[in-house]
Coordinates of C-alpha atoms in Angstrom, one line a residue:
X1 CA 22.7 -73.9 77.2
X2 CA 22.9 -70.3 76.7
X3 CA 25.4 -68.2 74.9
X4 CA 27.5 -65.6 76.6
X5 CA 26.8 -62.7 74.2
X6 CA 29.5 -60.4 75.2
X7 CA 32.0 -63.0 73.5
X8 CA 30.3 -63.7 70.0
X9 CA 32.0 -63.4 67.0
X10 CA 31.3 -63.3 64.0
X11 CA 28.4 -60.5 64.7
X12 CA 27.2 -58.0 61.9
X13 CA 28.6 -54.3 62.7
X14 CA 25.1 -52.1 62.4
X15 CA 24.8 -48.4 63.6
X16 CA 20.9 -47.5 62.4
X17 CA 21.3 -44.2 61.5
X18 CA 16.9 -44.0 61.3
X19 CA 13.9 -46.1 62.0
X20 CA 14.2 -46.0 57.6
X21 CA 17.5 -48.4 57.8
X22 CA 16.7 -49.8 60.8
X23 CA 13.0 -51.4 59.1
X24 CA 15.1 -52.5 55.4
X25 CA 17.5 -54.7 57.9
X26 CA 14.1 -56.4 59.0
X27 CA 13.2 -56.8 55.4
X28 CA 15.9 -58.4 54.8
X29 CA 16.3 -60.4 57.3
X30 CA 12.5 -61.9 56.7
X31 CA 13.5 -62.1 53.7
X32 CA 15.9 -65.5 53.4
X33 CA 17.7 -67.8 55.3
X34 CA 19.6 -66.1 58.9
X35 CA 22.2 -67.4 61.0
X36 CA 21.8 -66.6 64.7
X37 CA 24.7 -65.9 67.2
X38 CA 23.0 -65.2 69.9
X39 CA 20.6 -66.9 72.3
X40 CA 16.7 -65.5 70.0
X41 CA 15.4 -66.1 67.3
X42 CA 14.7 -63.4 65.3
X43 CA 11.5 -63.0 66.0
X44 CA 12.5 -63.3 69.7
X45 CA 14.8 -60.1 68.9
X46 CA 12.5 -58.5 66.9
X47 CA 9.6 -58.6 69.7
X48 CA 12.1 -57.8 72.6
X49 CA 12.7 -54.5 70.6
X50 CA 8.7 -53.9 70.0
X51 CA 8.5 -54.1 73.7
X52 CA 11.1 -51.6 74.5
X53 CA 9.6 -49.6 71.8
X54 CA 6.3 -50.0 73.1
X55 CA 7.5 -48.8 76.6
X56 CA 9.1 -46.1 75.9
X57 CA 6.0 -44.5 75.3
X58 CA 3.6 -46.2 77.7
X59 CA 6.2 -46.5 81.1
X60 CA 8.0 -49.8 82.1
X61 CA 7.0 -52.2 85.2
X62 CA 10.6 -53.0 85.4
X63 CA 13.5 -50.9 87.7
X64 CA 17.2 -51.1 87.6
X65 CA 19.6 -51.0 90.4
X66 CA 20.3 -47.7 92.5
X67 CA 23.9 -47.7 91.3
X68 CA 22.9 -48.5 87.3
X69 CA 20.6 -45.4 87.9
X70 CA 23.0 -43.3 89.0
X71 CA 25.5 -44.1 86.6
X72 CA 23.0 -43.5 83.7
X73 CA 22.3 -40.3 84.7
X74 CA 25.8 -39.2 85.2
X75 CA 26.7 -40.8 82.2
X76 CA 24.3 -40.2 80.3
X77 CA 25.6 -38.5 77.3
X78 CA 28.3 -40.6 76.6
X79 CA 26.1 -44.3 77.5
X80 CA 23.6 -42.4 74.8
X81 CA 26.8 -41.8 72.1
X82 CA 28.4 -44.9 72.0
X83 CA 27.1 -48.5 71.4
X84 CA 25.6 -51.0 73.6
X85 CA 27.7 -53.5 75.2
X86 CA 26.4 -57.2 74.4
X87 CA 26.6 -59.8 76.8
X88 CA 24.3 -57.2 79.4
X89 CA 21.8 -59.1 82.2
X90 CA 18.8 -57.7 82.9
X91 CA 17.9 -57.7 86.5
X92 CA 15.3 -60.5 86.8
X93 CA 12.3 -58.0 86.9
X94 CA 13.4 -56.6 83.6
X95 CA 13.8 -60.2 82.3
X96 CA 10.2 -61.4 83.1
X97 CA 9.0 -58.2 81.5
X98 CA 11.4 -57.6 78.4
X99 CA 12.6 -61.2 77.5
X100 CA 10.7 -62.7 74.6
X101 CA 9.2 -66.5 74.5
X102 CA 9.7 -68.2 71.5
X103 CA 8.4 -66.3 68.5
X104 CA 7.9 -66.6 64.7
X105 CA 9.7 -64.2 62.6
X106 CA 7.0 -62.1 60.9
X107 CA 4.8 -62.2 64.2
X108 CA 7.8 -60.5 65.6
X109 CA 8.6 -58.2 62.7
X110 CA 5.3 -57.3 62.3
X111 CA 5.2 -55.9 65.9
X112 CA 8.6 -54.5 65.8
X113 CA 6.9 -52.2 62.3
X114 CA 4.2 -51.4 64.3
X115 CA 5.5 -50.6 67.7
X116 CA 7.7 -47.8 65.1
X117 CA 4.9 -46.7 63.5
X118 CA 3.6 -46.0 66.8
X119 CA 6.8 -43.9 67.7
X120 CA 6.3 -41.9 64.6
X121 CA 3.1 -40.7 65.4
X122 CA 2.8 -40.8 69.2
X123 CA 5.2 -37.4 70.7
X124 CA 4.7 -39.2 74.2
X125 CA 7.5 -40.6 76.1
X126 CA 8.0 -42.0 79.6
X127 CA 10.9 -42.2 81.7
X128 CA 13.9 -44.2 80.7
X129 CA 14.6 -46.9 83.6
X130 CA 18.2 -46.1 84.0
X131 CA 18.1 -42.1 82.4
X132 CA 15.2 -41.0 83.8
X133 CA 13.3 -38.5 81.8
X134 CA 15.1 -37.8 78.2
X135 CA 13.7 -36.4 74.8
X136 CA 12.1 -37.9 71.8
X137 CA 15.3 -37.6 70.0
X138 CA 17.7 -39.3 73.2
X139 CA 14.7 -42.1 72.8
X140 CA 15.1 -42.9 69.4
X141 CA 18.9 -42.7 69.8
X142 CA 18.7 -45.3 72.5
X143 CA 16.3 -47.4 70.1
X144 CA 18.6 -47.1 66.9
X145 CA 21.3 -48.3 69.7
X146 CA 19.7 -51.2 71.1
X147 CA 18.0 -52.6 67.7
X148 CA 21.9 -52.4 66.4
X149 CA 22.7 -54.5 69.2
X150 CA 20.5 -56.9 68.9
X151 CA 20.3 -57.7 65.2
X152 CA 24.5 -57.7 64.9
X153 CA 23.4 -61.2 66.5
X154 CA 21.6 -62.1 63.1
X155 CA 23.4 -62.6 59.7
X156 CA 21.0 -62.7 56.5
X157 CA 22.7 -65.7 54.2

C-alpha cells in the first residue's frame, strides 16, 4: 500500500543551500541505519534524483499537462523560490520515466555523486518540462529543491 506523501510527519526539514551540503546528507545517510517515510528506499530516492539530474542536461521523454505548463511559466519565480510540495503525482509518462525500481543504497548514491559531478562540469541544460528553458543557476535551484524534498523522507538514526 502506498503512502500519501503530502501527509507524512515526522519528515527532516532540509533546504540544500549547494550540491556541497546536499552530497554530506548522502554521506550520512549511507552511512548508518535510516528510517523511511515515504514510499523509496533510499536508493530509490537517490536514483530518482540522478535521473532528474541526468535530464536536465540531456532533455526528458516525459511532458506535463498544458495547464501545469502554463502555470510554471507564469509562476515561475515564485514555484522556483519556495519548496516543493510532497505528496505531487507525476503524470504516468513522467512516472514510467522518473520513478525508480527497487535499488541498493550506494548503487543509488553512487549515481546520484555522479549525475552531480556531471552538472559541475557539463554548462549544458535542456528545457525544464514544466518551465521551459531556464538557466544553470534556476536548474540547480530546482535540483537543491527537489533533492530537499525528497530526502526530508529519510531520517539518519
Amino acid at each position: 500500500m502506498s503512502i500519501n506523501t503530502a501527509k507524512v510527519e515526522g519528515r527532516r526539514k532540509l533546504k540544500f543551500a549547494s550540491y556541497e551540503e546536499l552530497l554530506a546528507d548522502v554521506d550520512r545517510l549511507t552511512s548508518g541505519p535510516v528510517t523511511t517515510l515515504g514510499n523509496w528506499s533510499p536508493g530509490q530516492a537517490f536514483r530518482h534524483l540522478a535521473i532528474a539530474y541526468n535530464g536536465s542536461i540531456d532533455g526528458f521523454t516525459m511532458t506535463f499537462p498544458l495547464p501545469l505548463r502554463l502555470m510554471g511559466k507564469l509562476f515561475r519565480k515564485k514555484l522556483l523560490s519556495t519548496p516543493m510540495p510532497a505528496g505531487f503525482k507525476l503524470p504516468a509518462s513522467g512516472a514510467k520515466a522518473m520513478v525508480p525500481p527497487p535499488t541498493p543504497t550506494e548503487e543509488g548514491a553512487a549515481e546520484l555523486r555522479a549525475a552531480i559531478a556531471r552538472l559541475e562540469r557539463e554548462p549544458r541544460r535542456a528545457k525544464h518540462p514544466v518551465f521551459g528553458t531556464i538557466t544553470e543557476e534556476e536548474w540547480d535551484k530546482v535540483h537543491l529543491t527537489h533533492a530537499s524534498l525528497h530526502l526530508s523522507f529519510l531520517v539518519p538514526q
